[in-house]
Tab-separated table of C-alpha atoms and ligand atoms in Angstrom:
chain	number	residue	atom	x	y	z
P	1	UNK	CA	136.105	142.399	107.717
P	2	UNK	CA	138.857	141.388	110.091
P	3	UNK	CA	139.144	137.644	110.520
P	4	UNK	CA	139.358	136.712	114.208
P	5	UNK	CA	142.562	134.690	114.104
P	6	UNK	CA	143.995	132.981	117.134
P	7	UNK	CA	147.502	131.624	116.924
P	8	UNK	CA	147.743	129.016	119.633
P	9	UNK	CA	149.937	126.775	117.485
P	10	UNK	CA	152.266	129.656	116.614
P	11	UNK	CA	152.675	130.234	120.339
P	12	UNK	CA	154.067	126.738	120.903
P	13	UNK	CA	157.862	126.304	121.167
P	14	UNK	CA	159.872	127.131	118.031
P	15	UNK	CA	160.592	123.416	117.506
P	16	UNK	CA	156.990	122.914	116.343
P	17	UNK	CA	157.094	124.885	113.087
P	18	UNK	CA	158.807	127.218	110.643
P	19	UNK	CA	157.262	130.602	109.912
P	20	UNK	CA	156.626	131.022	106.215
P	21	UNK	CA	154.468	133.161	103.968
P	22	UNK	CA	152.393	131.846	101.093
P	23	UNK	CA	153.801	132.610	97.645
P	24	UNK	CA	151.436	134.831	95.628
P	25	UNK	CA	149.891	133.653	92.382
P	26	UNK	CA	149.232	135.800	89.347
P	27	UNK	CA	145.579	135.339	88.497
P	28	UNK	CA	143.532	133.480	91.078
P	29	UNK	CA	139.799	132.925	90.868
P	30	UNK	CA	137.230	131.300	93.115
P	31	UNK	CA	135.883	127.907	92.106
P	32	UNK	CA	133.719	127.577	95.165
P	33	UNK	CA	133.362	128.771	98.730
P	34	UNK	CA	131.689	126.685	101.430
P	35	UNK	CA	129.264	129.317	102.666
P	36	UNK	CA	127.658	127.131	105.301
P	37	UNK	CA	131.007	126.242	106.853
P	38	UNK	CA	132.091	129.884	106.691
P	39	UNK	CA	129.009	130.838	108.700
P	40	UNK	CA	129.691	128.078	111.229
P	41	UNK	CA	133.145	129.574	111.715
P	42	UNK	CA	131.705	133.047	112.108
P	43	UNK	CA	133.083	134.278	108.786
P	44	UNK	CA	130.848	136.298	106.477
P	45	UNK	CA	130.661	134.339	103.188
P	46	UNK	CA	130.392	137.594	101.251
P	47	UNK	CA	133.756	138.575	102.616
P	48	UNK	CA	135.321	135.384	101.235
P	49	UNK	CA	133.804	136.238	97.844
P	50	UNK	CA	135.278	139.751	97.950
P	51	UNK	CA	138.580	140.772	96.396
P	52	UNK	CA	140.170	140.769	99.823
P	53	UNK	CA	138.741	137.332	100.569
P	54	UNK	CA	140.091	135.925	97.313
P	55	UNK	CA	143.507	137.418	98.058
P	56	UNK	CA	143.575	135.578	101.389
P	57	UNK	CA	142.289	132.261	100.021
P	58	UNK	CA	144.861	132.299	97.234
P	59	UNK	CA	147.779	133.223	99.484
P	60	UNK	CA	148.194	136.658	97.903
P	61	UNK	CA	147.509	138.498	101.154
P	62	UNK	CA	148.149	137.603	104.766
P	63	UNK	CA	145.066	138.390	106.821
P	64	UNK	CA	145.564	140.731	109.756
P	65	UNK	CA	146.371	138.787	112.877
P	66	UNK	CA	147.497	135.594	111.126
P	67	UNK	CA	150.946	134.137	111.764
P	68	UNK	CA	151.430	131.739	108.854
P	69	UNK	CA	153.617	128.702	109.404
P	70	UNK	CA	154.494	125.211	108.229
P	71	UNK	CA	154.166	122.456	110.820
P	72	UNK	CA	156.972	120.049	111.622
P	73	UNK	CA	156.284	116.324	111.729
P	74	UNK	CA	157.818	112.951	111.021
P	75	UNK	CA	156.161	109.905	109.501
P	76	UNK	CA	156.208	106.201	108.971
P	77	UNK	CA	155.564	106.127	105.238
P	78	UNK	CA	154.687	102.594	104.175
P	79	UNK	CA	156.375	101.353	107.384
P	80	UNK	CA	159.568	103.274	106.601
P	81	UNK	CA	160.454	105.926	109.176
P	82	UNK	CA	161.188	109.435	107.898
P	83	UNK	CA	162.303	111.583	110.861
P	84	UNK	CA	161.653	114.869	109.092
P	85	UNK	CA	158.743	115.519	106.811
P	86	UNK	CA	156.597	118.545	107.690
P	87	UNK	CA	154.164	120.670	105.697
P	88	UNK	CA	155.746	120.846	102.264
P	89	UNK	CA	152.762	122.298	100.462
P	90	UNK	CA	150.508	123.465	103.250
P	91	UNK	CA	150.605	126.663	105.272
P	92	UNK	CA	148.646	127.140	108.471
P	93	UNK	CA	147.236	130.662	108.723
P	94	UNK	CA	146.027	130.222	112.292
P	95	UNK	CA	142.804	129.213	114.011
P	96	UNK	CA	139.326	130.658	113.738
P	97	UNK	CA	136.662	129.542	116.217
P	98	UNK	CA	139.124	126.933	117.440
P	99	UNK	CA	139.603	125.363	113.988
P	100	UNK	CA	142.801	125.358	111.957
P	101	UNK	CA	142.613	127.288	108.692
P	102	UNK	CA	145.210	125.945	106.317
P	103	UNK	CA	146.060	126.703	102.686
P	104	UNK	CA	147.120	123.668	100.671
P	105	UNK	CA	149.145	124.375	97.560
P	106	UNK	CA	150.152	127.902	98.589
P	107	UNK	CA	153.816	127.574	97.709
P	108	UNK	CA	157.036	126.111	99.085
P	109	UNK	CA	158.011	125.908	102.742
P	110	UNK	CA	161.256	124.948	104.474
P	111	UNK	CA	159.915	121.351	104.400
P	112	UNK	CA	159.221	121.174	100.671
P	113	UNK	CA	162.362	119.217	99.841
P	114	UNK	CA	162.241	118.872	96.057
P	115	UNK	CA	158.509	119.641	95.837
P	116	UNK	CA	157.048	122.862	94.475
P	117	UNK	CA	154.589	123.413	97.328
P	118	UNK	CA	151.774	123.568	94.819
P	119	UNK	CA	148.686	121.497	94.058
P	120	UNK	CA	147.106	120.575	90.774
P	121	UNK	CA	143.405	121.263	90.354
P	122	UNK	CA	142.485	117.561	90.380
P	123	UNK	CA	143.543	116.799	93.967
P	124	UNK	CA	141.965	120.071	95.143
P	125	UNK	CA	138.565	119.140	93.724
P	126	UNK	CA	138.873	115.545	94.887
P	127	UNK	CA	139.578	116.616	98.470
P	128	UNK	CA	136.780	119.171	98.367
P	129	UNK	CA	134.220	116.633	97.159
P	130	UNK	CA	135.260	113.663	99.243
P	131	UNK	CA	135.876	115.456	102.537
P	132	UNK	CA	132.540	117.262	102.290
P	133	UNK	CA	130.800	113.999	101.352
P	134	UNK	CA	132.340	112.349	104.420
P	135	UNK	CA	131.107	115.189	106.571
P	136	UNK	CA	127.593	114.910	105.107
P	137	UNK	CA	127.677	111.179	105.899
P	138	UNK	CA	128.454	112.044	109.512
P	139	UNK	CA	132.017	110.725	109.543
P	140	UNK	CA	134.642	112.802	111.393
P	141	UNK	CA	136.759	114.625	108.861
P	142	UNK	CA	138.633	117.761	107.984
P	143	UNK	CA	136.469	120.163	105.983
P	144	UNK	CA	136.723	122.222	102.825
P	145	UNK	CA	136.283	125.980	103.055
P	146	UNK	CA	137.289	126.967	99.528
P	147	UNK	CA	138.717	125.810	96.231
P	148	UNK	CA	140.665	128.336	94.191
P	149	UNK	CA	142.012	128.137	90.692
P	150	UNK	CA	145.518	129.630	90.830
P	151	UNK	CA	145.647	130.675	87.180
P	152	UNK	CA	149.107	129.114	87.025
P	153	UNK	CA	150.397	125.827	85.728
P	154	UNK	CA	152.070	123.225	87.909
P	155	UNK	CA	154.409	120.654	86.472
P	156	UNK	CA	153.351	117.081	87.180
P	157	UNK	CA	153.759	114.347	84.592
P	158	UNK	CA	152.682	117.110	82.259
P	159	UNK	CA	151.764	120.731	82.958
P	160	UNK	CA	148.432	121.004	84.757
P	161	UNK	CA	146.267	123.809	86.033
P	162	UNK	CA	147.026	124.697	89.635
P	163	UNK	CA	144.688	125.040	92.583
P	164	UNK	CA	144.685	126.124	96.213
P	165	UNK	CA	142.551	124.404	98.797
P	166	UNK	CA	141.503	125.822	102.162
P	167	UNK	CA	141.324	123.045	104.715
P	168	UNK	CA	139.597	123.385	108.054
P	169	UNK	CA	140.526	120.933	110.799
P	170	UNK	CA	140.012	120.501	114.533
P	171	UNK	CA	143.785	120.548	114.419
P	172	UNK	CA	146.555	119.259	112.193
P	173	UNK	CA	148.303	117.386	115.007
P	174	UNK	CA	149.279	113.932	113.808
P	175	UNK	CA	150.871	110.794	115.146
P	176	UNK	CA	153.872	112.006	113.140
P	177	UNK	CA	154.006	115.185	115.233
P	178	UNK	CA	154.760	113.148	118.352
P	179	UNK	CA	157.230	111.011	116.399
P	180	UNK	CA	159.078	114.135	115.256
P	181	UNK	CA	159.965	115.094	118.834
P	182	UNK	CA	160.493	111.524	120.043
P	183	UNK	CA	163.023	110.923	117.255
P	184	UNK	CA	165.011	113.946	118.475
P	185	UNK	CA	164.757	113.074	122.131
P	186	UNK	CA	163.088	116.465	122.608
P	187	UNK	CA	161.094	115.635	125.721
P	188	UNK	CA	160.188	119.222	126.461
P	189	UNK	CA	158.420	119.637	123.125
P	190	UNK	CA	156.793	116.249	123.552
P	191	UNK	CA	155.377	117.362	126.875
P	192	UNK	CA	154.125	120.603	125.317
P	193	UNK	CA	152.501	118.583	122.541
P	194	UNK	CA	150.672	116.302	124.986
P	195	UNK	CA	149.311	119.279	126.910
P	196	UNK	CA	148.326	121.128	123.764
P	197	UNK	CA	146.630	118.112	122.142
P	198	UNK	CA	144.716	117.356	125.326
P	199	UNK	CA	143.606	120.972	125.657
P	200	UNK	CA	142.323	121.106	122.101
P	201	UNK	CA	140.756	117.674	121.822
P	202	UNK	CA	140.368	115.969	125.162
P	203	UNK	CA	139.669	118.553	127.849
P	204	UNK	CA	139.182	115.866	130.511
P	205	UNK	CA	142.534	114.233	129.786
P	206	UNK	CA	145.343	114.856	132.231
P	207	UNK	CA	148.386	113.164	130.797
P	208	UNK	CA	149.997	111.283	127.925
P	209	UNK	CA	148.300	108.029	128.798
P	210	UNK	CA	144.899	109.734	128.635
P	211	UNK	CA	145.850	111.194	125.268
P	212	UNK	CA	146.859	107.782	123.958
P	213	UNK	CA	143.649	106.182	125.241
P	214	UNK	CA	141.490	108.874	123.653
P	215	UNK	CA	143.234	108.705	120.285
P	216	UNK	CA	142.897	104.904	120.285
P	217	UNK	CA	139.140	105.142	120.862
P	218	UNK	CA	138.618	107.833	118.224
P	219	UNK	CA	140.728	106.070	115.597
P	220	UNK	CA	139.101	102.685	116.213
P	221	UNK	CA	135.648	104.201	115.770
P	222	UNK	CA	136.729	106.246	112.774
P	223	UNK	CA	138.102	103.257	110.883
P	224	UNK	CA	134.923	101.303	111.668
P	225	UNK	CA	132.967	104.155	110.072
P	226	UNK	CA	135.205	104.080	106.996
P	227	UNK	CA	134.590	100.346	106.654
P	228	UNK	CA	130.858	100.971	106.892
P	229	UNK	CA	130.804	103.095	103.735
P	230	UNK	CA	133.439	101.195	101.756
P	231	UNK	CA	136.033	103.932	102.133
P	232	UNK	CA	139.683	103.200	101.491
P	233	UNK	CA	141.966	105.925	102.808
P	234	UNK	CA	144.836	104.760	100.653
P	235	UNK	CA	147.788	106.293	102.456
P	236	UNK	CA	147.547	105.586	106.181
P	237	UNK	CA	151.053	106.797	106.942
P	238	UNK	CA	151.493	108.109	110.473
P	239	UNK	CA	151.564	111.722	109.246
P	240	UNK	CA	148.067	111.176	107.891
P	241	UNK	CA	146.541	109.968	111.162
P	242	UNK	CA	145.294	112.861	113.224
P	243	UNK	CA	145.314	113.017	117.012
P	244	UNK	CA	141.789	114.442	116.875
P	245	UNK	CA	140.433	111.329	115.152
P	246	UNK	CA	139.308	113.116	112.007
P	247	UNK	CA	139.856	111.677	108.559
P	248	UNK	CA	142.715	113.651	107.060
P	249	UNK	CA	144.625	113.634	103.780
P	250	UNK	CA	142.457	112.723	100.831
P	251	UNK	CA	145.308	111.928	98.437
P	252	UNK	CA	144.682	108.590	96.764
P	253	UNK	CA	141.535	107.704	98.725
P	254	UNK	CA	138.580	106.020	97.059
P	255	UNK	CA	135.224	104.437	97.703
P	256	UNK	CA	134.795	100.879	96.606
P	257	UNK	CA	132.184	99.993	94.011
P	258	UNK	CA	132.133	96.188	93.818
P	259	UNK	CA	133.000	94.627	97.143
P	260	UNK	CA	136.450	93.161	97.455
P	261	UNK	CA	137.995	93.049	100.935
P	262	UNK	CA	141.487	93.201	99.409
P	263	UNK	CA	140.627	96.263	97.315
P	264	UNK	CA	143.227	98.994	97.000
P	265	UNK	CA	143.416	101.863	94.562
P	266	UNK	CA	146.528	103.861	95.293
P	267	UNK	CA	149.110	103.483	92.561
P	268	UNK	CA	151.937	103.835	95.087
P	269	UNK	CA	150.565	101.137	97.408
P	270	UNK	CA	151.998	98.259	95.424
P	271	UNK	CA	151.775	95.665	98.199
P	272	UNK	CA	148.233	96.598	99.198
P	273	UNK	CA	149.412	97.586	102.674
P	274	UNK	CA	146.515	100.027	102.922
P	275	UNK	CA	143.856	97.813	101.310
P	276	UNK	CA	140.286	97.953	102.673
P	277	UNK	CA	140.519	94.981	105.036
P	278	UNK	CA	143.955	95.980	106.350
P	279	UNK	CA	142.787	99.352	107.654
P	280	UNK	CA	141.979	98.348	111.260
P	281	UNK	CA	145.275	96.483	111.626
P	282	UNK	CA	147.187	99.410	110.174
P	283	UNK	CA	145.417	101.852	112.484
P	284	UNK	CA	146.514	99.742	115.435
P	285	UNK	CA	150.057	99.594	114.071
P	286	UNK	CA	150.062	103.391	113.755
P	287	UNK	CA	148.732	103.787	117.282
P	288	UNK	CA	151.544	101.567	118.509
P	289	UNK	CA	153.959	104.059	116.920
P	290	UNK	CA	152.158	106.818	118.821
P	291	UNK	CA	152.514	104.875	122.066
P	292	UNK	CA	156.238	104.398	121.392
P	293	UNK	CA	156.690	108.109	120.813
P	294	UNK	CA	154.822	108.966	124.002
P	295	UNK	CA	156.589	106.375	126.220
P	296	UNK	CA	158.821	108.826	128.120
P	297	UNK	CA	155.721	110.893	128.901
P	298	UNK	CA	153.682	107.908	130.014
P	299	UNK	CA	156.053	106.881	132.762
P	300	UNK	CA	159.628	107.641	133.747
P	301	UNK	CA	160.170	103.913	134.254
P	302	UNK	CA	160.309	102.559	130.723
P	303	UNK	CA	159.150	99.065	131.652
P	304	UNK	CA	156.132	100.483	133.346
P	305	UNK	CA	155.448	102.868	130.437
P	306	UNK	CA	155.487	99.925	128.032
P	307	UNK	CA	153.152	97.925	130.224
P	308	UNK	CA	150.683	100.790	130.539
P	309	UNK	CA	150.750	101.496	126.795
P	310	UNK	CA	150.248	97.843	125.951
P	311	UNK	CA	147.213	97.737	128.198
P	312	UNK	CA	145.700	100.626	126.203
P	313	UNK	CA	146.663	99.274	122.781
P	314	UNK	CA	145.187	95.861	123.553
P	315	UNK	CA	141.775	97.479	123.834
P	316	UNK	CA	141.843	98.564	120.202
P	317	UNK	CA	140.501	95.344	118.610
P	318	UNK	CA	137.495	95.149	120.932
P	319	UNK	CA	136.624	98.828	120.475
P	320	UNK	CA	136.899	98.444	116.718
P	321	UNK	CA	134.919	95.180	116.605
P	322	UNK	CA	132.114	96.610	118.727
P	323	UNK	CA	131.858	99.751	116.596
P	324	UNK	CA	132.072	97.713	113.386
P	325	UNK	CA	129.337	95.288	114.444
P	326	UNK	CA	127.137	98.149	115.562
P	327	UNK	CA	127.480	99.913	112.214
P	328	UNK	CA	126.932	96.808	110.111
P	329	UNK	CA	123.998	95.742	112.245
P	330	UNK	CA	122.383	99.107	111.568
P	331	UNK	CA	123.189	98.634	107.902
P	332	UNK	CA	121.006	95.534	107.892
P	333	UNK	CA	118.397	97.269	110.037
P	334	UNK	CA	118.906	95.189	113.170
P	335	UNK	CA	120.454	97.641	115.611
P	336	UNK	CA	120.378	95.180	118.498
P	337	UNK	CA	121.978	92.426	116.470
P	338	UNK	CA	124.865	90.676	118.187
P	339	UNK	CA	125.106	88.137	115.400
P	340	UNK	CA	128.336	88.745	113.562
P	341	UNK	CA	127.706	85.697	111.348
P	342	UNK	CA	124.705	87.286	109.707
P	343	UNK	CA	126.767	90.320	108.700
P	344	UNK	CA	129.802	88.276	107.709
P	345	UNK	CA	127.874	85.872	105.514
P	346	UNK	CA	126.407	88.809	103.585
P	347	UNK	CA	129.870	90.306	103.122
P	348	UNK	CA	131.198	86.923	101.961
P	349	UNK	CA	128.374	86.648	99.480
P	350	UNK	CA	129.022	90.154	98.187
P	351	UNK	CA	132.721	89.428	97.788
P	352	UNK	CA	132.057	86.161	96.001
P	353	UNK	CA	129.698	87.747	93.527
P	354	UNK	CA	131.485	91.092	93.324
P	355	UNK	CA	128.310	92.941	94.256
P	356	UNK	CA	128.298	96.721	94.610
P	357	UNK	CA	128.933	97.563	98.275
P	358	UNK	CA	126.749	100.680	98.393
P	359	UNK	CA	123.861	99.349	96.322
P	360	UNK	CA	123.551	96.054	98.200
P	361	UNK	CA	122.977	97.750	101.540
P	362	UNK	CA	120.826	100.561	100.216
P	363	UNK	CA	118.613	98.198	98.232
P	364	UNK	CA	118.069	95.893	101.194
P	365	UNK	CA	115.735	98.558	102.546
P	366	UNK	CA	113.885	98.740	99.214
P	367	UNK	CA	112.660	95.162	99.086
P	368	UNK	CA	113.516	91.699	97.903
P	369	UNK	CA	113.769	92.284	94.154
P	370	UNK	CA	116.002	95.386	94.294
P	371	UNK	CA	118.288	93.526	96.713
P	372	UNK	CA	118.456	90.321	94.661
P	373	UNK	CA	119.219	92.252	91.479
P	374	UNK	CA	122.708	92.944	92.847
P	375	UNK	CA	123.635	89.277	92.619
P	376	UNK	CA	124.307	87.205	89.512
P	377	UNK	CA	123.369	84.023	91.281
P	378	UNK	CA	120.434	84.864	93.452
P	379	UNK	CA	119.909	81.508	95.207
P	380	UNK	CA	122.445	82.142	98.005
P	381	UNK	CA	121.213	85.748	98.265
P	382	UNK	CA	117.657	84.440	98.764
P	383	UNK	CA	118.921	82.105	101.417
P	384	UNK	CA	120.609	84.989	103.214
P	385	UNK	CA	117.394	87.036	102.986
P	386	UNK	CA	115.506	84.260	104.743
P	387	UNK	CA	118.002	84.197	107.582
P	388	UNK	CA	117.839	87.979	107.805
P	389	UNK	CA	114.042	87.992	107.915
P	390	UNK	CA	114.073	85.350	110.627
P	391	UNK	CA	116.479	87.467	112.695
P	392	UNK	CA	113.910	90.148	113.469
P	393	UNK	CA	111.950	93.109	112.151
P	394	UNK	CA	114.364	95.341	110.248
P	395	UNK	CA	114.069	99.082	110.725
P	396	UNK	CA	114.338	100.729	107.309
P	397	UNK	CA	114.651	104.223	108.736
P	398	UNK	CA	117.745	103.120	110.677
P	399	UNK	CA	119.139	101.547	107.507
P	400	UNK	CA	118.564	104.662	105.449
P	401	UNK	CA	120.507	106.743	107.923
P	402	UNK	CA	123.661	104.614	107.600
P	403	UNK	CA	123.448	103.265	104.050
P	404	UNK	CA	124.253	106.138	101.709
P	405	UNK	CA	122.479	106.165	98.371
P	406	UNK	CA	125.199	108.447	97.032
P	407	UNK	CA	128.946	108.147	97.490
P	408	UNK	CA	131.690	109.935	95.550
P	409	UNK	CA	132.141	107.177	93.020
P	410	UNK	CA	135.573	107.224	91.416
P	411	UNK	CA	134.336	107.471	87.855
P	412	UNK	CA	132.226	110.471	88.820
P	413	UNK	CA	135.147	112.160	90.560
P	414	UNK	CA	137.289	111.522	87.476
P	415	UNK	CA	134.586	113.010	85.282
P	416	UNK	CA	134.584	116.135	87.467
P	417	UNK	CA	138.357	116.462	87.174
P	418	UNK	CA	138.375	115.960	83.402
P	419	UNK	CA	135.730	118.662	82.943
P	420	UNK	CA	137.496	121.021	85.364
P	421	UNK	CA	140.715	120.702	83.371
P	422	UNK	CA	138.729	122.036	80.418
P	423	UNK	CA	137.477	124.930	82.535
P	424	UNK	CA	133.996	123.500	83.163
P	425	UNK	CA	133.154	123.355	86.867
P	426	UNK	CA	129.447	122.596	86.442
P	427	UNK	CA	130.020	118.819	86.808
P	428	UNK	CA	131.878	119.504	90.059
P	429	UNK	CA	129.069	121.673	91.415
P	430	UNK	CA	126.444	119.101	90.479
P	431	UNK	CA	128.238	116.155	92.082
P	432	UNK	CA	128.976	118.233	95.147
P	433	UNK	CA	125.294	119.074	95.469
P	434	UNK	CA	124.219	115.436	95.182
P	435	UNK	CA	126.745	114.388	97.837
P	436	UNK	CA	125.450	116.945	100.305
P	437	UNK	CA	122.456	114.661	100.915
P	438	UNK	CA	123.940	111.187	100.711
P	439	UNK	CA	121.072	109.504	102.539
P	440	UNK	CA	118.251	111.110	100.514
P	441	UNK	CA	116.774	109.340	97.509
P	442	UNK	CA	117.087	112.278	95.033
P	443	UNK	CA	115.436	110.430	92.101
P	444	UNK	CA	116.491	113.160	89.672
P	445	UNK	CA	120.112	112.118	90.231
P	446	UNK	CA	119.565	108.374	89.953
P	447	UNK	CA	122.495	108.047	87.545
P	448	UNK	CA	124.863	109.048	90.325
P	449	UNK	CA	123.898	105.943	92.283
P	450	UNK	CA	124.991	103.586	89.551
P	451	UNK	CA	128.038	101.406	89.677
P	452	UNK	CA	130.455	102.193	86.812
P	453	UNK	CA	130.186	100.376	83.498
P	454	UNK	CA	133.269	98.267	82.645
P	455	UNK	CA	134.829	101.082	80.615
P	456	UNK	CA	134.138	103.647	83.335
P	457	UNK	CA	135.869	101.698	86.102
P	458	UNK	CA	138.772	103.563	87.713
P	459	UNK	CA	141.506	101.089	88.622
P	460	UNK	CA	144.028	103.346	90.290
P	461	UNK	CA	144.227	106.669	92.072
P	462	UNK	CA	147.218	108.945	92.341
P	463	UNK	CA	148.453	111.288	95.043
P	464	UNK	CA	148.779	114.058	92.522
P	465	UNK	CA	151.947	115.264	94.179
X	1	AMP	P1	151.112	113.339	101.662
X	1	AMP	O1	151.269	112.175	100.747
X	1	AMP	O2	150.124	114.344	101.198
X	1	AMP	O3	150.880	112.919	103.084
X	1	AMP	O4	152.503	114.111	101.629
X	1	AMP	C1	153.686	113.564	102.108
X	1	AMP	C2	154.729	114.651	102.272
X	1	AMP	O5	155.107	115.198	101.012
X	1	AMP	C3	154.257	115.822	103.120
X	1	AMP	O6	155.334	116.255	103.907
X	1	AMP	C4	153.895	116.861	102.079
X	1	AMP	O7	153.969	118.152	102.603
X	1	AMP	C5	154.936	116.606	101.007
X	1	AMP	N1	154.487	117.062	99.693
X	1	AMP	C6	153.525	116.499	98.927
X	1	AMP	N2	153.369	117.186	97.779
X	1	AMP	C7	154.239	118.214	97.800
X	1	AMP	C8	154.553	119.275	96.893
X	1	AMP	N3	153.918	119.431	95.736
X	1	AMP	N4	155.512	120.133	97.260
X	1	AMP	C9	156.162	119.997	98.440
X	1	AMP	N5	155.916	119.020	99.320
X	1	AMP	C10	154.968	118.132	99.012
X	2	MG	MG1	150.471	113.839	104.749
């Protein structure tokens, strides 16, 4: 089978990328292939399972028609500007059916700096599970097409088994892509980027201001959706914020168990910059960096460009708040609710009593006792229930479409990774299967709903780089 590659990114000006081939590995094997996604892309899943398919997914063969490359970008990493970053361990093969097909962990690129361009198995499985769970929950995200075991060791704190991940994305354009050109004063590339991003993501958009407005709307809604499932991205640097509005980069991300608005997991986020409750503010900060980068494209008169950008950026809080209230109102089954207090007082109660974020909302649709059992002190929870009941007739079917029963709980993801290191992928396959239907009850997998016991709690996550 010939894969129908397009190379629209490779046809952009040379400033956008460096051509580079994946580095072969000695003994790759397939852990899993996303057959459904393959079909959606028009790829025969059997082909991906073939010897030729494995060679492509492991970087051992370049498919006909692909023009592999590493993308250039800059980033604000923890508020510190790095003018040159780029794909250090990811290689874009090209696009199929309009989607980027990228190998992560396929060897060094001109942007690898001191890195080896490789991935350990742990981060590969984590990204596979979490990005596919996000997709099943209906949250915009990059997808997972395949996970490969490289058969080689990578050196992290200690030697670990290596893996290669095939990521599918609407594009890999980031805020950092615009910053890369802005930092160099390369206005021609910036203009090409605006046109290209608009073509791929916002066909009705005509200019840089339209691009900015569209990205603001998508990001505001995306972060509201993250908040609605207790998701903490963990590393919201500007290279990890996509212009398409998809969730991208599942490094140290995690779902919260017990509710704590200041929760963070990432071991490198010492100050809690990217904690749960900071996410909307950080998104707006990142979008301000995008606006800055786009200024010369927004208007030739800088004063005017600033004014126009500000007008767009100022809309972010309202867009976010509206989306957030809508989601949380659905979570309590009152889709027409305009009463932020009712939502906020439940969240306050959950924070106070460290109740499990996922279980509280899911159990609310199951009745009074299941709901109350999430709270140590049930008097204030009863009081809240009375207010909720007085607010209107809750729609349980609405609730069950936005309150997942199953999330990729950290202790379960860790369990998967521990087993995989020993060569057992059955735990991975099982968890993956459960997470494909996050809103279904699946009584046979009840254990996967449970909050971790004290000795199962995962306190920190690592980038694995
Ligand atoms: P991330 O934290 O995944 O957003 O990565 C930040 C930067 O570090 C990106 O430019 C990556 O390409 C680069 N990077 C991360 N891990 C590696 C690695 N193992 N080898 C080379 N570059 C890496
Ligand atoms: Mg990144």
